[in-house]
Amino acid sequence: MITLNSFDTNTSTDAGATIGHALAVAARLMADIGMGRIELVTFTSDRICLHPADLAEGEQIARAVGCDFPLDHRMFVPGHTLWTGIVDGLEVQIRSVLRQPVGLLQ
């Protein structure tokens, strides 16, 4: 078993640019959110994307970790909203069902 402490997140002058840092942040987010609530995690050295098992929980999860900037993808089928924010120097994206902003014409 690999523990987070075994990852050297300070191998460069910019810890946010290392894959070890991204992995550690992703693991911490998963622990905070709850492993069973997330179906898929993808990450690069500067970005983490979480796909909830239940997309209806996406906005709640996003707001809980500080991702409060929505980007609505209405042209995709099915549409979805991508919530973004910065956590420990990394862009974090969390998918959710397509939101219906107040005042939106149907």
C-alpha atoms as an extended CHARMM CRD file, in Angstrom:
* protein
*
       106  EXT
         1         1  MET       CA              0.0000000000        0.0000000000        0.0000000000  PROA      1               0.0000000000
         2         2  ILE       CA              1.2390000000        3.4740000000       -0.8650000000  PROA      2               0.0000000000
         3         3  THR       CA              0.7080000000        6.2440000000        1.6560000000  PROA      3               0.0000000000
         4         4  LEU       CA              0.4640000000        9.9060000000        0.7830000000  PROA      4               0.0000000000
         5         5  ASN       CA              3.5480000000       10.6090000000        2.8720000000  PROA      5               0.0000000000
         6         6  SER       CA              5.6250000000        8.5880000000        0.4100000000  PROA      6               0.0000000000
         7         7  PHE       CA              4.9930000000       11.1120000000       -2.3710000000  PROA      7               0.0000000000
         8         8  ASP       CA              7.5760000000       13.8570000000       -2.5950000000  PROA      8               0.0000000000
         9         9  THR       CA              5.4630000000       16.9240000000       -3.3180000000  PROA      9               0.0000000000
        10        10  ASN       CA              8.3900000000       19.3280000000       -3.0380000000  PROA      10              0.0000000000
        11        11  THR       CA             10.5730000000       18.1460000000       -5.9130000000  PROA      11              0.0000000000
        12        12  SER       CA             10.3230000000       21.4760000000       -7.7020000000  PROA      12              0.0000000000
        13        13  THR       CA             10.1170000000       25.0990000000       -6.6490000000  PROA      13              0.0000000000
        14        14  ASP       CA              6.3990000000       25.0840000000       -7.5610000000  PROA      14              0.0000000000
        15        15  ALA       CA              4.7000000000       22.2850000000       -5.6150000000  PROA      15              0.0000000000
        16        16  GLY       CA              1.4740000000       22.9760000000       -7.5420000000  PROA      16              0.0000000000
        17        17  ALA       CA              3.1770000000       21.8590000000      -10.7370000000  PROA      17              0.0000000000
        18        18  THR       CA              3.9920000000       18.3330000000       -9.5540000000  PROA      18              0.0000000000
        19        19  ILE       CA              1.9050000000       15.2500000000      -10.1360000000  PROA      19              0.0000000000
        20        20  GLY       CA              2.5950000000       14.1140000000       -6.5620000000  PROA      20              0.0000000000
        21        21  HSD       CA              1.0150000000       17.2820000000       -5.2110000000  PROA      21              0.0000000000
        22        22  ALA       CA             -2.0260000000       16.7850000000       -7.4490000000  PROA      22              0.0000000000
        23        23  LEU       CA             -2.3690000000       13.1850000000       -6.2870000000  PROA      23              0.0000000000
        24        24  ALA       CA             -2.1620000000       14.2110000000       -2.6270000000  PROA      24              0.0000000000
        25        25  VAL       CA             -4.7830000000       16.9530000000       -3.0980000000  PROA      25              0.0000000000
        26        26  ALA       CA             -7.0690000000       14.5580000000       -5.0050000000  PROA      26              0.0000000000
        27        27  ALA       CA             -6.7450000000       11.9800000000       -2.2160000000  PROA      27              0.0000000000
        28        28  ARG       CA             -7.5280000000       14.5910000000        0.4390000000  PROA      28              0.0000000000
        29        29  LEU       CA            -10.5850000000       15.7930000000       -1.5090000000  PROA      29              0.0000000000
        30        30  MET       CA            -11.8070000000       12.2080000000       -1.8580000000  PROA      30              0.0000000000
        31        31  ALA       CA            -11.3930000000       11.6350000000        1.8830000000  PROA      31              0.0000000000
        32        32  ASP       CA            -13.2590000000       14.8800000000        2.6720000000  PROA      32              0.0000000000
        33        33  ILE       CA            -16.0930000000       14.1950000000        0.2060000000  PROA      33              0.0000000000
        34        34  GLY       CA            -16.4220000000       10.4630000000        0.8240000000  PROA      34              0.0000000000
        35        35  MET       CA            -15.0000000000        7.7660000000       -1.4180000000  PROA      35              0.0000000000
        36        36  GLY       CA            -18.4200000000        6.3500000000       -2.2860000000  PROA      36              0.0000000000
        37        37  ARG       CA            -19.6880000000        9.6610000000       -3.6580000000  PROA      37              0.0000000000
        38        38  ILE       CA            -17.1100000000        9.9420000000       -6.4560000000  PROA      38              0.0000000000
        39        39  GLU       CA            -17.1140000000        7.6020000000       -9.4560000000  PROA      39              0.0000000000
        40        40  LEU       CA            -14.1500000000        8.9240000000      -11.4360000000  PROA      40              0.0000000000
        41        41  VAL       CA            -11.0970000000       11.0820000000      -10.6800000000  PROA      41              0.0000000000
        42        42  THR       CA             -8.7710000000       12.4400000000      -13.3500000000  PROA      42              0.0000000000
        43        43  PHE       CA             -5.8290000000       14.7090000000      -12.6910000000  PROA      43              0.0000000000
        44        44  THR       CA             -2.7970000000       16.3370000000      -14.2450000000  PROA      44              0.0000000000
        45        45  SER       CA             -0.0260000000       18.2910000000      -12.5590000000  PROA      45              0.0000000000
        46        46  ASP       CA             -2.2570000000       21.3860000000      -12.3840000000  PROA      46              0.0000000000
        47        47  ARG       CA             -5.8760000000       20.1690000000      -12.5720000000  PROA      47              0.0000000000
        48        48  ILE       CA             -8.2240000000       17.7010000000      -10.8590000000  PROA      48              0.0000000000
        49        49  CYS       CA            -11.6140000000       16.6440000000      -12.2260000000  PROA      49              0.0000000000
        50        50  LEU       CA            -14.1320000000       14.7610000000      -10.0950000000  PROA      50              0.0000000000
        51        51  HSD       CA            -17.1540000000       12.9640000000      -11.5330000000  PROA      51              0.0000000000
        52        52  PRO       CA            -19.7160000000       12.1850000000       -8.8030000000  PROA      52              0.0000000000
        53        53  ALA       CA            -21.4500000000        8.8030000000       -8.7880000000  PROA      53              0.0000000000
        54        54  ASP       CA            -24.7190000000       10.7700000000       -8.6430000000  PROA      54              0.0000000000
        55        55  LEU       CA            -24.4630000000       13.9100000000      -10.7890000000  PROA      55              0.0000000000
        56        56  ALA       CA            -27.3630000000       15.4130000000       -8.8420000000  PROA      56              0.0000000000
        57        57  GLU       CA            -24.9230000000       15.7310000000       -5.9070000000  PROA      57              0.0000000000
        58        58  GLY       CA            -22.3190000000       17.5530000000       -8.0050000000  PROA      58              0.0000000000
        59        59  GLU       CA            -23.2210000000       21.1180000000       -7.0460000000  PROA      59              0.0000000000
        60        60  GLN       CA            -23.4110000000       20.2580000000       -3.3350000000  PROA      60              0.0000000000
        61        61  ILE       CA            -20.0200000000       18.5230000000       -3.4770000000  PROA      61              0.0000000000
        62        62  ALA       CA            -18.5110000000       21.4030000000       -5.4560000000  PROA      62              0.0000000000
        63        63  ARG       CA            -19.6720000000       24.0550000000       -3.0230000000  PROA      63              0.0000000000
        64        64  ALA       CA            -18.4410000000       21.9860000000       -0.0650000000  PROA      64              0.0000000000
        65        65  VAL       CA            -14.8730000000       22.0600000000       -1.4230000000  PROA      65              0.0000000000
        66        66  GLY       CA            -14.9940000000       25.7010000000       -2.5700000000  PROA      66              0.0000000000
        67        67  CYS       CA            -15.7390000000       25.2780000000       -6.2760000000  PROA      67              0.0000000000
        68        68  ASP       CA            -18.3850000000       27.9090000000       -6.8920000000  PROA      68              0.0000000000
        69        69  PHE       CA            -17.8480000000       29.0620000000      -10.4790000000  PROA      69              0.0000000000
        70        70  PRO       CA            -20.3350000000       27.2910000000      -12.7940000000  PROA      70              0.0000000000
        71        71  LEU       CA            -19.8620000000       26.6860000000      -16.5070000000  PROA      71              0.0000000000
        72        72  ASP       CA            -23.0130000000       25.3620000000      -18.1710000000  PROA      72              0.0000000000
        73        73  HSD       CA            -22.5610000000       23.0210000000      -21.1220000000  PROA      73              0.0000000000
        74        74  ARG       CA            -25.9990000000       23.1710000000      -22.7580000000  PROA      74              0.0000000000
        75        75  MET       CA            -24.8790000000       22.0090000000      -26.2060000000  PROA      75              0.0000000000
        76        76  PHE       CA            -23.7730000000       18.5750000000      -24.9490000000  PROA      76              0.0000000000
        77        77  VAL       CA            -26.2460000000       15.7190000000      -24.7610000000  PROA      77              0.0000000000
        78        78  PRO       CA            -26.9220000000       15.3480000000      -21.9570000000  PROA      78              0.0000000000
        79        79  GLY       CA            -26.0400000000       18.8290000000      -20.8000000000  PROA      79              0.0000000000
        80        80  HSD       CA            -24.0870000000       19.3140000000      -17.5920000000  PROA      80              0.0000000000
        81        81  THR       CA            -22.5920000000       22.0300000000      -15.4170000000  PROA      81              0.0000000000
        82        82  LEU       CA            -18.9040000000       22.0650000000      -14.5760000000  PROA      82              0.0000000000
        83        83  TRP       CA            -18.1640000000       23.7280000000      -11.2350000000  PROA      83              0.0000000000
        84        84  THR       CA            -14.6280000000       25.0660000000      -10.8630000000  PROA      84              0.0000000000
        85        85  GLY       CA            -12.4170000000       26.5880000000       -8.2180000000  PROA      85              0.0000000000
        86        86  ILE       CA             -8.8550000000       26.6260000000       -6.9200000000  PROA      86              0.0000000000
        87        87  VAL       CA             -7.8170000000       24.2130000000       -4.1570000000  PROA      87              0.0000000000
        88        88  ASP       CA             -4.1910000000       24.2160000000       -2.9550000000  PROA      88              0.0000000000
        89        89  GLY       CA             -3.0470000000       25.9370000000       -6.1540000000  PROA      89              0.0000000000
        90        90  LEU       CA             -4.8170000000       23.4630000000       -8.4560000000  PROA      90              0.0000000000
        91        91  GLU       CA             -7.8460000000       24.0130000000      -10.6560000000  PROA      91              0.0000000000
        92        92  VAL       CA            -10.5700000000       21.6560000000       -9.4390000000  PROA      92              0.0000000000
        93        93  GLN       CA            -13.5350000000       20.8000000000      -11.6610000000  PROA      93              0.0000000000
        94        94  ILE       CA            -16.6270000000       18.9390000000      -10.4740000000  PROA      94              0.0000000000
        95        95  ARG       CA            -19.3650000000       17.7960000000      -12.8430000000  PROA      95              0.0000000000
        96        96  SER       CA            -23.0490000000       18.0560000000      -11.9910000000  PROA      96              0.0000000000
        97        97  VAL       CA            -26.4280000000       17.9350000000      -13.6390000000  PROA      97              0.0000000000
        98        98  LEU       CA            -27.1780000000       20.9520000000      -15.7960000000  PROA      98              0.0000000000
        99        99  ARG       CA            -28.3220000000       23.7090000000      -13.4790000000  PROA      99              0.0000000000
       100       100  GLN       CA            -31.3180000000       25.9070000000      -14.2010000000  PROA      100             0.0000000000
       101       101  PRO       CA            -30.2670000000       29.4670000000      -13.3290000000  PROA      101             0.0000000000
       102       102  VAL       CA            -32.9390000000       31.8030000000      -11.9750000000  PROA      102             0.0000000000
       103       103  GLY       CA            -34.6750000000       33.6490000000      -14.8150000000  PROA      103             0.0000000000
       104       104  LEU       CA            -33.6360000000       31.1780000000      -17.5290000000  PROA      104             0.0000000000
       105       105  LEU       CA            -36.2020000000       30.9390000000      -20.3010000000  PROA      105             0.0000000000
       106       106  GLN       CA            -37.2110000000       27.3730000000      -21.1270000000  PROA      106             0.0000000000
